[in-house]
Every structure is written in C-alpha cells, then in structure tokens.
mmCIF file of C-alpha atoms in Angstrom:
data_model
loop_
_atom_site.group_PDB
_atom_site.id
_atom_site.type_symbol
_atom_site.label_atom_id
_atom_site.label_comp_id
_atom_site.label_asym_id
_atom_site.label_seq_id
_atom_site.Cartn_x
_atom_site.Cartn_y
_atom_site.Cartn_z
ATOM 1 C CA MET D 1 -51.552 6.044 15.451
ATOM 2 C CA ARG D 2 -52.119 2.273 14.934
ATOM 3 C CA LYS D 3 -48.509 1.664 16.064
ATOM 4 C CA TYR D 4 -49.180 3.455 19.269
ATOM 5 C CA LYS D 5 -52.421 1.642 19.833
ATOM 6 C CA LYS D 6 -50.616 -1.770 19.360
ATOM 7 C CA ILE D 7 -48.037 -0.734 21.919
ATOM 8 C CA LEU D 8 -50.788 0.419 24.319
ATOM 9 C CA VAL D 9 -52.652 -2.877 23.930
ATOM 10 C CA LEU D 10 -49.412 -5.013 24.422
ATOM 11 C CA ALA D 11 -48.655 -3.066 27.599
ATOM 12 C CA MET D 12 -52.100 -3.698 29.003
ATOM 13 C CA VAL D 13 -51.787 -7.496 28.233
ATOM 14 C CA LEU D 14 -48.473 -7.517 29.995
ATOM 15 C CA LEU D 15 -49.778 -5.663 32.962
ATOM 16 C CA PHE D 16 -52.854 -7.929 33.306
ATOM 17 C CA SER D 17 -50.617 -10.996 32.977
ATOM 18 C CA THR D 18 -48.290 -9.865 35.701
ATOM 19 C CA ALA D 19 -51.268 -9.042 37.996
ATOM 20 C CA SER D 20 -52.801 -12.419 37.376
ATOM 21 C CA GLU D 21 -49.621 -14.194 38.414
ATOM 22 C CA ASN D 22 -49.855 -12.256 41.817
ATOM 23 C CA MET D 23 -53.543 -12.719 42.272
ATOM 24 C CA PRO D 24 -53.458 -16.026 44.150
ATOM 25 C CA THR D 25 -51.115 -14.454 46.856
ATOM 26 C CA ILE D 26 -53.413 -11.464 47.184
ATOM 27 C CA GLN D 27 -56.475 -13.612 47.430
ATOM 28 C CA ALA D 28 -54.826 -15.849 50.058
ATOM 29 C CA GLU D 29 -53.921 -12.819 52.182
ATOM 30 C CA ALA D 30 -57.459 -11.406 51.902
ATOM 31 C CA LYS D 31 -59.010 -14.768 52.780
ATOM 32 C CA ALA D 32 -56.708 -14.917 55.931
ATOM 33 C CA VAL D 33 -57.887 -11.511 57.084
ATOM 34 C CA THR D 34 -61.435 -12.452 56.444
ATOM 35 C CA THR D 35 -61.127 -15.630 58.463
ATOM 36 C CA VAL D 36 -59.854 -13.628 61.361
ATOM 37 C CA ARG D 37 -62.665 -11.062 61.145
ATOM 38 C CA LYS D 38 -65.252 -13.829 61.113
ATOM 39 C CA LYS D 39 -64.014 -14.950 64.524
ATOM 40 C CA GLN D 40 -64.830 -11.580 66.069
ATOM 41 C CA ASN D 41 -67.533 -11.742 68.686
ATOM 42 C CA ILE D 42 -70.948 -10.543 67.511
ATOM 43 C CA SER D 43 -72.107 -7.387 69.354
ATOM 44 C CA MET D 44 -73.937 -7.712 72.550
ATOM 45 C CA LYS D 45 -77.218 -6.231 71.118
ATOM 46 C CA LYS D 46 -77.531 -9.263 68.813
ATOM 47 C CA LEU D 47 -77.710 -11.695 71.658
ATOM 48 C CA THR D 48 -81.153 -13.024 72.597
ATOM 49 C CA ALA D 49 -82.250 -13.631 76.117
ATOM 50 C CA ALA D 50 -82.142 -17.386 75.572
ATOM 51 C CA LEU D 51 -78.520 -17.196 74.145
ATOM 52 C CA LYS D 52 -77.415 -15.117 77.091
ATOM 53 C CA LYS D 53 -78.786 -17.764 79.413
ATOM 54 C CA LYS D 54 -76.898 -20.559 77.672
ATOM 55 C CA ILE D 55 -73.656 -18.637 77.787
ATOM 56 C CA ALA D 56 -74.179 -17.843 81.484
ATOM 57 C CA ALA D 57 -74.704 -21.557 82.173
ATOM 58 C CA THR D 58 -71.415 -22.744 80.501
ATOM 59 C CA THR D 59 -69.845 -23.441 83.927
ATOM 60 C CA PRO D 60 -71.387 -26.571 85.470
ATOM 61 C CA ASP D 61 -71.539 -27.014 89.081
ATOM 62 C CA GLU D 62 -68.768 -29.213 90.551
ATOM 63 C CA LYS D 63 -69.783 -32.735 91.668
ATOM 64 C CA SER D 64 -69.289 -34.015 95.198
ATOM 65 C CA GLY D 65 -65.687 -35.086 95.750
ATOM 66 C CA SER D 66 -64.287 -32.803 93.070
ATOM 67 C CA ASP D 67 -60.796 -31.506 93.551
ATOM 68 C CA LEU D 68 -61.874 -27.999 92.392
ATOM 69 C CA LYS D 69 -64.181 -25.370 93.868
ATOM 70 C CA LEU D 70 -65.798 -22.846 91.531
ATOM 71 C CA ILE D 71 -64.998 -19.339 92.586
ATOM 72 C CA TYR D 72 -66.240 -17.334 89.549
ATOM 73 C CA PRO D 73 -68.256 -18.802 86.645
ATOM 74 C CA ALA D 74 -67.887 -18.134 82.954
ATOM 75 C CA THR D 75 -66.880 -14.575 81.976
ATOM 76 C CA ARG D 76 -67.143 -13.636 78.325
ATOM 77 C CA LEU D 77 -64.045 -11.794 77.011
ATOM 78 C CA SER D 78 -63.757 -9.092 74.345
ATOM 79 C CA THR D 79 -62.067 -11.443 71.933
ATOM 80 C CA ALA D 80 -62.958 -14.870 70.586
ATOM 81 C CA ARG D 81 -59.371 -16.146 71.012
ATOM 82 C CA LEU D 82 -58.542 -18.130 74.033
ATOM 83 C CA PRO D 83 -56.767 -16.413 77.050
ATOM 84 C CA GLN D 84 -53.277 -17.348 77.901
ATOM 85 C CA GLY D 85 -52.611 -15.889 81.376
ATOM 86 C CA TYR D 86 -54.194 -14.112 84.325
ATOM 87 C CA THR D 87 -53.625 -12.471 87.622
ATOM 88 C CA SER D 88 -55.591 -10.501 90.206
ATOM 89 C CA ASP D 89 -54.712 -7.596 92.439
ATOM 90 C CA GLY D 90 -56.442 -9.167 95.401
ATOM 91 C CA THR D 91 -58.781 -6.200 95.823
ATOM 92 C CA TYR D 92 -60.678 -4.972 92.839
ATOM 93 C CA TYR D 93 -59.713 -6.632 89.476
ATOM 94 C CA TYR D 94 -58.732 -9.630 87.484
ATOM 95 C CA TYR D 95 -56.499 -9.080 84.509
ATOM 96 C CA LEU D 96 -56.546 -11.580 81.556
ATOM 97 C CA SER D 97 -54.057 -11.776 78.650
ATOM 98 C CA GLY D 98 -55.100 -13.408 75.365
ATOM 99 C CA LEU D 99 -53.998 -13.490 71.808
ATOM 100 C CA ALA D 100 -55.746 -10.661 69.920
ATOM 101 C CA ASN D 101 -57.537 -11.875 66.850
ATOM 102 C CA VAL D 102 -56.815 -8.591 65.040
ATOM 103 C CA GLY D 103 -53.763 -7.147 63.294
ATOM 104 C CA THR D 104 -51.025 -8.656 61.175
ATOM 105 C CA HIS D 105 -48.974 -10.256 63.933
ATOM 106 C CA LYS D 106 -49.529 -13.567 65.651
ATOM 107 C CA ASN D 107 -48.001 -12.157 68.782
ATOM 108 C CA ASP D 108 -50.420 -9.251 69.591
ATOM 109 C CA LEU D 109 -52.073 -9.521 72.960
ATOM 110 C CA ARG D 110 -55.417 -8.113 74.214
ATOM 111 C CA LEU D 111 -55.325 -7.494 77.980
ATOM 112 C CA THR D 112 -58.845 -7.550 79.585
ATOM 113 C CA ARG D 113 -59.634 -6.016 82.986
ATOM 114 C CA ILE D 114 -62.629 -7.280 84.854
ATOM 115 C CA LYS D 115 -63.975 -6.021 88.212
ATOM 116 C CA TYR D 116 -64.562 -8.646 90.979
ATOM 117 C CA LYS D 117 -68.295 -7.698 90.826
ATOM 118 C CA GLY D 118 -68.118 -8.212 87.062
ATOM 119 C CA ILE D 119 -67.022 -11.873 87.203
ATOM 120 C CA GLY D 120 -69.785 -13.865 85.681
ATOM 121 C CA LYS D 121 -70.765 -10.884 83.483
ATOM 122 C CA TYR D 122 -69.450 -9.630 80.223
ATOM 123 C CA SER D 123 -66.476 -7.124 79.938
ATOM 124 C CA THR D 124 -65.102 -4.983 77.131
ATOM 125 C CA SER D 125 -62.478 -2.916 79.001
ATOM 126 C CA TYR D 126 -59.196 -3.777 77.453
ATOM 127 C CA MET D 127 -55.842 -2.514 76.181
ATOM 128 C CA THR D 128 -53.588 -3.851 73.288
ATOM 129 C CA LEU D 129 -50.087 -5.069 73.599
ATOM 130 C CA LYS D 130 -48.547 -5.352 70.148
ATOM 131 C CA GLU D 131 -45.803 -7.786 69.522
ATOM 132 C CA PHE D 132 -45.516 -8.737 73.181
ATOM 133 C CA GLY D 133 -45.630 -12.528 72.553
ATOM 134 C CA HIS D 134 -47.844 -15.356 73.584
ATOM 135 C CA GLY D 135 -48.918 -14.008 77.011
ATOM 136 C CA THR D 136 -48.231 -17.318 78.766
ATOM 137 C CA ASN D 137 -47.717 -15.781 82.142
ATOM 138 C CA LEU D 138 -49.199 -12.606 83.587
ATOM 139 C CA ASP D 139 -48.735 -11.259 87.215
ATOM 140 C CA CYS D 140 -49.038 -8.024 89.131
ATOM 141 C CA VAL D 141 -48.085 -6.238 92.239
ATOM 142 C CA THR D 142 -49.832 -3.217 93.956
ATOM 143 C CA VAL D 143 -47.536 -0.566 95.522
ATOM 144 C CA ASP D 144 -48.949 2.623 97.087
ATOM 145 C CA GLY D 145 -52.282 2.118 95.376
ATOM 146 C CA THR D 146 -50.782 1.539 91.905
ATOM 147 C CA THR D 147 -51.032 -1.919 90.288
ATOM 148 C CA TRP D 148 -48.042 -2.868 88.154
ATOM 149 C CA LEU D 149 -48.581 -5.599 85.582
ATOM 150 C CA TRP D 150 -45.705 -7.821 84.375
ATOM 151 C CA THR D 151 -45.568 -10.067 81.254
ATOM 152 C CA GLY D 152 -43.134 -11.142 78.481
ATOM 153 C CA SER D 153 -42.547 -8.652 75.632
ATOM 154 C CA ASP D 154 -40.323 -7.885 72.601
ATOM 155 C CA THR D 155 -40.917 -10.781 70.180
ATOM 156 C CA TYR D 156 -38.636 -11.175 67.221
ATOM 157 C CA GLY D 157 -39.852 -11.704 63.651
ATOM 158 C CA SER D 158 -43.058 -13.759 63.375
ATOM 159 C CA LYS D 159 -42.259 -15.832 66.341
ATOM 160 C CA THR D 160 -44.305 -15.555 69.558
ATOM 161 C CA GLN D 161 -41.365 -15.970 71.914
ATOM 162 C CA SER D 162 -40.632 -13.010 74.164
ATOM 163 C CA SER D 163 -37.056 -11.756 74.516
ATOM 164 C CA SER D 164 -37.703 -9.323 77.389
ATOM 165 C CA ILE D 165 -40.126 -8.708 80.273
ATOM 166 C CA SER D 166 -42.147 -5.614 80.716
ATOM 167 C CA CYS D 167 -43.962 -3.772 83.537
ATOM 168 C CA PHE D 168 -46.852 -1.333 82.939
ATOM 169 C CA THR D 169 -50.124 0.049 84.389
ATOM 170 C CA PHE D 170 -53.536 -0.826 82.862
ATOM 171 C CA GLN D 171 -54.952 1.999 80.660
ATOM 172 C CA ALA D 172 -58.172 1.097 78.951
ATOM 173 C CA GLY D 173 -58.022 1.644 75.158
ATOM 174 C CA ARG D 174 -54.250 2.255 75.153
ATOM 175 C CA THR D 175 -51.799 0.382 72.692
ATOM 176 C CA LEU D 176 -48.256 -0.495 73.761
ATOM 177 C CA LYS D 177 -45.890 -1.603 70.965
ATOM 178 C CA ARG D 178 -43.186 -4.335 71.584
ATOM 179 C CA HIS D 179 -42.667 -3.321 75.274
ATOM 180 C CA ALA D 180 -43.570 -0.855 77.970
ATOM 181 C CA SER D 181 -41.573 2.094 79.288
ATOM 182 C CA ILE D 182 -40.186 -0.258 81.917
ATOM 183 C CA SER D 183 -38.616 -3.406 80.362
ATOM 184 C CA TYR D 184 -35.656 -5.697 81.016
ATOM 185 C CA ARG D 185 -33.570 -8.222 79.074
ATOM 186 C CA ILE D 186 -32.649 -11.127 81.320
ATOM 187 C CA PRO D 187 -28.956 -12.389 81.171
ATOM 188 C CA ILE D 188 -28.772 -16.188 81.664
ATOM 189 C CA SER D 189 -27.157 -16.829 84.973
ATOM 190 C CA GLY D 190 -23.657 -18.098 84.673
ATOM 191 C CA THR D 191 -23.046 -16.574 81.199
ATOM 192 C CA LYS D 192 -21.816 -13.150 80.214
ATOM 193 C CA THR D 193 -23.422 -12.741 76.770
ATOM 194 C CA LYS D 194 -26.396 -14.946 76.545
ATOM 195 C CA TYR D 195 -30.002 -13.649 77.254
ATOM 196 C CA ALA D 196 -33.113 -15.538 77.983
ATOM 197 C CA SER D 197 -35.787 -16.018 75.343
ATOM 198 C CA ASN D 198 -39.350 -17.320 75.668
ATOM 199 C CA CYS D 199 -39.137 -15.640 79.134
ATOM 200 C CA TYR D 200 -41.979 -14.820 81.473
ATOM 201 C CA PRO D 201 -42.130 -13.109 84.894
ATOM 202 C CA ALA D 202 -44.081 -13.820 88.108
ATOM 203 C CA VAL D 203 -44.227 -11.828 91.308
ATOM 204 C CA SER D 204 -43.867 -13.752 94.575
ATOM 205 C CA ALA D 205 -46.977 -13.792 96.706
ATOM 206 C CA ASP D 206 -45.524 -11.206 99.167
ATOM 207 C CA GLY D 207 -44.502 -8.994 96.384
ATOM 208 C CA SER D 208 -40.821 -8.948 97.306
ATOM 209 C CA GLN D 209 -39.357 -10.916 94.473
ATOM 210 C CA LEU D 210 -39.638 -11.098 90.675
ATOM 211 C CA ILE D 211 -39.046 -14.582 89.213
ATOM 212 C CA VAL D 212 -38.268 -15.021 85.550
ATOM 213 C CA ARG D 213 -38.933 -18.431 83.964
ATOM 214 C CA PHE D 214 -37.457 -19.554 80.591
ATOM 215 C CA THR D 215 -36.319 -22.707 78.857
ATOM 216 C CA ASN D 216 -32.672 -23.523 78.950
ATOM 217 C CA ASN D 217 -30.791 -26.672 77.921
ATOM 218 C CA GLY D 218 -33.979 -28.708 77.562
ATOM 219 C CA GLY D 219 -35.340 -27.724 80.926
ATOM 220 C CA GLN D 220 -36.925 -24.958 82.881
ATOM 221 C CA GLN D 221 -34.752 -22.237 84.598
ATOM 222 C CA PHE D 222 -36.173 -19.822 87.170
ATOM 223 C CA GLN D 223 -34.096 -16.745 88.161
ATOM 224 C CA PHE D 224 -35.025 -14.812 91.373
ATOM 225 C CA TYR D 225 -34.567 -11.032 91.699
ATOM 226 C CA ASP D 226 -35.264 -8.575 94.468
ATOM 227 C CA LEU D 227 -38.193 -6.356 93.407
ATOM 228 C CA LYS D 228 -38.359 -2.816 94.551
ATOM 229 C CA ASN D 229 -41.370 -0.394 94.264
ATOM 230 C CA GLY D 230 -43.103 -3.035 92.117
ATOM 231 C CA THR D 231 -41.021 -2.092 89.084
ATOM 232 C CA THR D 232 -37.319 -2.263 89.682
ATOM 233 C CA ILE D 233 -34.940 -5.193 89.454
ATOM 234 C CA LYS D 234 -31.233 -5.521 88.787
ATOM 235 C CA PRO D 235 -31.103 -8.049 85.860
ATOM 236 C CA LYS D 236 -27.420 -8.759 86.382
ATOM 237 C CA LYS D 237 -27.877 -9.469 90.112
ATOM 238 C CA CYS D 238 -29.699 -12.713 90.170
ATOM 239 C CA LYS D 239 -30.260 -13.816 93.814
ATOM 240 C CA LYS D 240 -31.063 -17.470 93.113
ATOM 241 C CA THR D 241 -31.309 -19.839 90.201
ATOM 242 C CA VAL D 242 -33.485 -23.047 90.183
ATOM 243 C CA ARG D 243 -33.452 -25.512 87.394
ATOM 244 C CA LEU D 244 -36.219 -28.032 86.851
ATOM 245 C CA LYS D 245 -37.142 -30.613 84.267
ATOM 246 C CA SER D 246 -39.583 -29.564 81.590
ATOM 247 C CA THR D 247 -43.282 -30.288 82.416
ATOM 248 C CA ALA D 248 -44.544 -33.473 80.849
ATOM 249 C CA GLY D 249 -47.577 -31.717 79.360
ATOM 250 C CA VAL D 250 -48.087 -28.297 77.743
ATOM 251 C CA PHE D 251 -46.726 -25.572 80.131
ATOM 252 C CA GLN D 252 -49.508 -23.062 80.917
ATOM 253 C CA GLY D 253 -47.955 -20.847 83.599
ATOM 254 C CA PHE D 254 -46.315 -20.489 86.964
ATOM 255 C CA ASP D 255 -46.285 -18.665 90.288
ATOM 256 C CA VAL D 256 -44.238 -18.596 93.467
ATOM 257 C CA SER D 257 -45.212 -18.395 97.139
ATOM 258 C CA GLY D 258 -42.726 -18.676 99.919
ATOM 259 C CA THR D 259 -40.002 -21.117 98.779
ATOM 260 C CA THR D 260 -42.334 -23.056 96.478
ATOM 261 C CA ILE D 261 -42.635 -22.849 92.774
ATOM 262 C CA TYR D 262 -46.040 -23.845 91.290
ATOM 263 C CA THR D 263 -46.533 -24.719 87.654
ATOM 264 C CA ILE D 264 -49.634 -25.786 85.649
ATOM 265 C CA GLU D 265 -49.804 -27.823 82.470
ATOM 266 C CA GLY D 266 -52.387 -29.378 80.229
ATOM 267 C CA SER D 267 -54.141 -29.201 76.945
ATOM 268 C CA ALA D 268 -57.753 -28.938 75.754
ATOM 269 C CA GLU D 269 -60.047 -31.824 76.732
ATOM 270 C CA LYS D 270 -59.332 -35.219 75.116
ATOM 271 C CA SER D 271 -62.435 -35.286 72.963
ATOM 272 C CA GLU D 272 -61.593 -31.935 71.383
ATOM 273 C CA MET D 273 -58.046 -32.914 70.667
ATOM 274 C CA ARG D 274 -59.381 -36.203 69.083
ATOM 275 C CA GLU D 275 -61.730 -34.185 66.838
ATOM 276 C CA LEU D 276 -58.799 -31.894 65.753
ATOM 277 C CA GLY D 277 -56.676 -34.912 64.969
ATOM 278 C CA LYS D 278 -54.284 -33.992 67.737
ATOM 279 C CA LEU D 279 -54.988 -36.694 70.286
ATOM 280 C CA SER D 280 -51.270 -37.629 70.547
ATOM 281 C CA SER D 281 -50.736 -34.060 71.949
ATOM 282 C CA TYR D 282 -53.310 -34.407 74.632
ATOM 283 C CA SER D 283 -52.099 -33.925 78.202
ATOM 284 C CA PRO D 284 -54.192 -33.780 81.439
ATOM 285 C CA ILE D 285 -54.206 -30.856 83.772
ATOM 286 C CA ARG D 286 -51.454 -31.121 86.405
ATOM 287 C CA VAL D 287 -50.319 -28.756 89.132
ATOM 288 C CA ARG D 288 -46.720 -29.311 90.109
ATOM 289 C CA THR D 289 -45.043 -27.893 93.203
ATOM 290 C CA TYR D 290 -41.311 -27.744 94.078
ATOM 291 C CA ASN D 291 -39.981 -26.394 97.355
ATOM 292 C CA TYR D 292 -36.468 -25.244 96.470
ATOM 293 C CA LYS D 293 -35.539 -25.028 100.242
ATOM 294 C CA THR D 294 -36.355 -28.656 101.149
ATOM 295 C CA GLY D 295 -36.087 -30.208 97.602
ATOM 296 C CA LYS D 296 -39.548 -31.790 97.936
ATOM 297 C CA SER D 297 -41.883 -31.915 94.838
ATOM 298 C CA LYS D 298 -45.521 -32.970 94.374
ATOM 299 C CA VAL D 299 -47.799 -33.525 91.382
ATOM 300 C CA GLN D 300 -51.603 -33.164 91.542
ATOM 301 C CA LYS D 301 -53.650 -34.316 88.588
ATOM 302 C CA ILE D 302 -56.794 -32.274 88.323
ATOM 303 C CA THR D 303 -59.999 -34.195 87.577
ATOM 304 C CA GLY D 304 -62.568 -31.437 88.399
ATOM 305 C CA ALA D 305 -64.352 -29.252 85.828
ATOM 306 C CA SER D 306 -65.027 -32.466 83.872
ATOM 307 C CA GLY D 307 -68.251 -30.991 82.397
ATOM 308 C CA LEU D 308 -66.485 -27.893 81.064
ATOM 309 C CA SER D 309 -66.236 -27.430 77.348
ATOM 310 C CA HIS D 310 -62.802 -27.025 75.881
ATOM 311 C CA ARG D 311 -61.297 -27.281 79.444
ATOM 312 C CA GLU D 312 -57.812 -25.892 78.757
ATOM 313 C CA PRO D 313 -55.817 -24.619 81.800
ATOM 314 C CA GLU D 314 -54.471 -21.064 81.238
ATOM 315 C CA GLY D 315 -52.804 -19.838 84.371
ATOM 316 C CA ILE D 316 -52.256 -20.328 88.124
ATOM 317 C CA HIS D 317 -52.270 -17.945 90.998
ATOM 318 C CA VAL D 318 -51.094 -18.550 94.539
ATOM 319 C CA SER D 319 -51.768 -16.368 97.554
ATOM 320 C CA THR D 320 -49.560 -15.869 100.636
ATOM 321 C CA ASP D 321 -51.641 -18.354 102.634
ATOM 322 C CA GLY D 322 -50.962 -21.002 100.032
ATOM 323 C CA MET D 323 -54.468 -20.919 98.403
ATOM 324 C CA VAL D 324 -54.086 -22.109 94.771
ATOM 325 C CA GLU D 325 -56.326 -20.662 92.006
ATOM 326 C CA ILE D 326 -56.320 -21.779 88.442
ATOM 327 C CA MET D 327 -58.133 -20.493 85.383
ATOM 328 C CA ILE D 328 -59.649 -22.813 82.764
ATOM 329 C CA ALA D 329 -60.873 -21.684 79.427
ATOM 330 C CA SER D 330 -64.137 -22.737 77.828
ATOM 331 C CA HIS D 331 -66.188 -21.529 74.793
ATOM 332 C CA TYR D 332 -69.596 -21.436 73.348
ATOM 333 C CA LYS D 333 -69.819 -22.654 69.821
ATOM 334 C CA GLU D 334 -66.377 -20.861 69.243
ATOM 335 C CA LEU D 335 -68.236 -17.527 69.131
ATOM 336 C CA TYR D 336 -67.332 -16.631 72.704
ATOM 337 C CA THR D 337 -64.326 -17.160 74.902
ATOM 338 C CA CYS D 338 -65.080 -17.644 78.580
ATOM 339 C CA VAL D 339 -62.820 -17.931 81.579
ATOM 340 C CA ASN D 340 -63.603 -19.889 84.722
ATOM 341 C CA ILE D 341 -61.715 -19.448 88.048
ATOM 342 C CA TYR D 342 -61.360 -22.346 90.476
ATOM 343 C CA GLU D 343 -59.779 -23.048 93.814
ATOM 344 C CA VAL D 344 -57.606 -26.205 93.817
ATOM 345 C CA LEU D 345 -58.664 -28.384 96.853
ATOM 346 C CA LYS D 346 -55.782 -30.266 98.508
#
C-alpha cells in the first residue's frame, strides 16, 4: 500500500509541475481576453443624464472658414473599437464597419446600421462578419429596393488582409464567416495565376461599376468591372486598370465618381500620436483625386474638425453630383466610439 501511495504522490507532483510550467501562457491568454472585455461599452442604463449630454456634445461646431461642414454629429456605436469604413444607401441608412472587440480573431468585423433619423443618437443594430479583414472600405448599391453591401473578406491566418471581396445584405444579428454567399477572388490584371490580396471594393456613384483597389508592386492598383444587378461581376474581364503611387499617409478608404478616383488618408491627431509615442507615424488628413481620363490630380489637406478628439479619418463617400463626404472617428474617454459625418467644402 505504501508503495502505491508513493507512486500516487509522485504522479501528483509531476502533474502539478507540468501545469505550473504552462500556467504563464494560460494566464497571459486569460489576461488578453479580460482586457478585451473591459473595453466593451457599458450598458445604456448606466449612463447618467450629464454623461449623455457630454457624449452628445463631442462634435464641436465648425469655425468660420472651415473646409468642412458638419452633416451629422457624433453617433455612438455598439463597439468601443474604432470604425474602419462606411457607406450610405442615399435614402434610409448609414452602414459602418468596425473591428469587433470580441472573439479570438483580430479580423472580425462588426457592421452597424443606423437610420438617417438616428444619426446623432445611439444604435445597437449590427451583424458580425467573422474573419472578413480590416474593413478598410465599405460600399453599397441599391437595386430593386434591395441594398447590397460590398467589402473585403476571406483573411488568411492571423493577418487582417482580405484575399477576396464579398457582397451581402444587412441582416441584424446574423453572423457571416469568412465570406458571404456572393464572393470573388480578383486576378491581378496582366497575370494568369496571381490574385489580389489586401483588396477592397467600391461601387461607382452611378452603380454601374465595381472597382477593386489593392496594393501591387509598391503602389495602388484599381481594377474596374461592369456591375450587374448590384451583385455580379466577371473577375477575369477587367474593363480598365489604373495604377497610382501609394498615399503619403495612412490609407483610409476610396470611392469613384465619373472618371475620378477619390482617396482619403491620415492618422489620429498629432497630440494623441505623441502621447502614444508614435509621433513619427502621424499624417494629416488628405483627400486626393485623380481623373484617369484627363490625367489631372489634386490634393486637399483637411484642416477642419480641429476640435474633435482622436480625429482619425475612416472613409470617404462621393455622390453622382460630386459632393464629397468623409467620416472622422472620435471617442469619449475610450469608453465610446463615435462617428462624425462631414461634407468637404471645395
């Protein structure tokens, strides 16, 4: 009996020793999850009237001479993480894509839908896009009363780069994994076997074309496709290819109207980048245009929204009449993510 007791004690010691060796990894994983959960927004019922007023006032009025006009003030999202892209159907809704601060992947997206009448108020209507990517660009087109959303999808490994583009309709509470039922891989024009990565779509202002933007040979490549029924393209039949230099600052989205490509770039405000020790990565907000028919280009540095916290551009939307909208993200003590929609004045 003593012999068996000694064997049992020895086994327990070995088991405890092995568990102790693995404990730091387990603790680190648990800590990471806890950190993410702490960034969740507190529920609305915990907000005081005074706090609601402060959050609602996070979009300062623009000063005289500003190059921006505030269209919709701060809207609180259903996730604390900053948004990455946006679009609007021109009639009822805005759609906002942002990194979801839940789950085990860095590339899960939360897509929030906000009614026009809800801009400036809080919204919790969303769906989840698992392993879709960074959500850098989001666009839509409405056909026969149905709005089709387009964004990048199909990430690989732990990276946030999309390897395909996907098309889907908004369905509150639904989760899509990796891609939607309609998705396309994009062959790089001029090659037979290479496919685009880090690729994102945009729909032309008139809804007739789908444009896919990706990085290639150190620059930007835009491939144009005929778009039918809001959902169908022929990936191997690229109608036009435009190559541009990379943006000087952080790329934050693009759109196309007529024969002009619009891109937006920029980082969070300089003071915040300084506090984070990333001042060298700071870049101002710039809207760039390139008319591929005339070859003319233009750069507009945005100085408006100077009193906005965080002040990071997260998307651009251009209408058929050439009106340019941009979305700038702000926050309130990092508990709430807010989006602010501006018109760019020329």
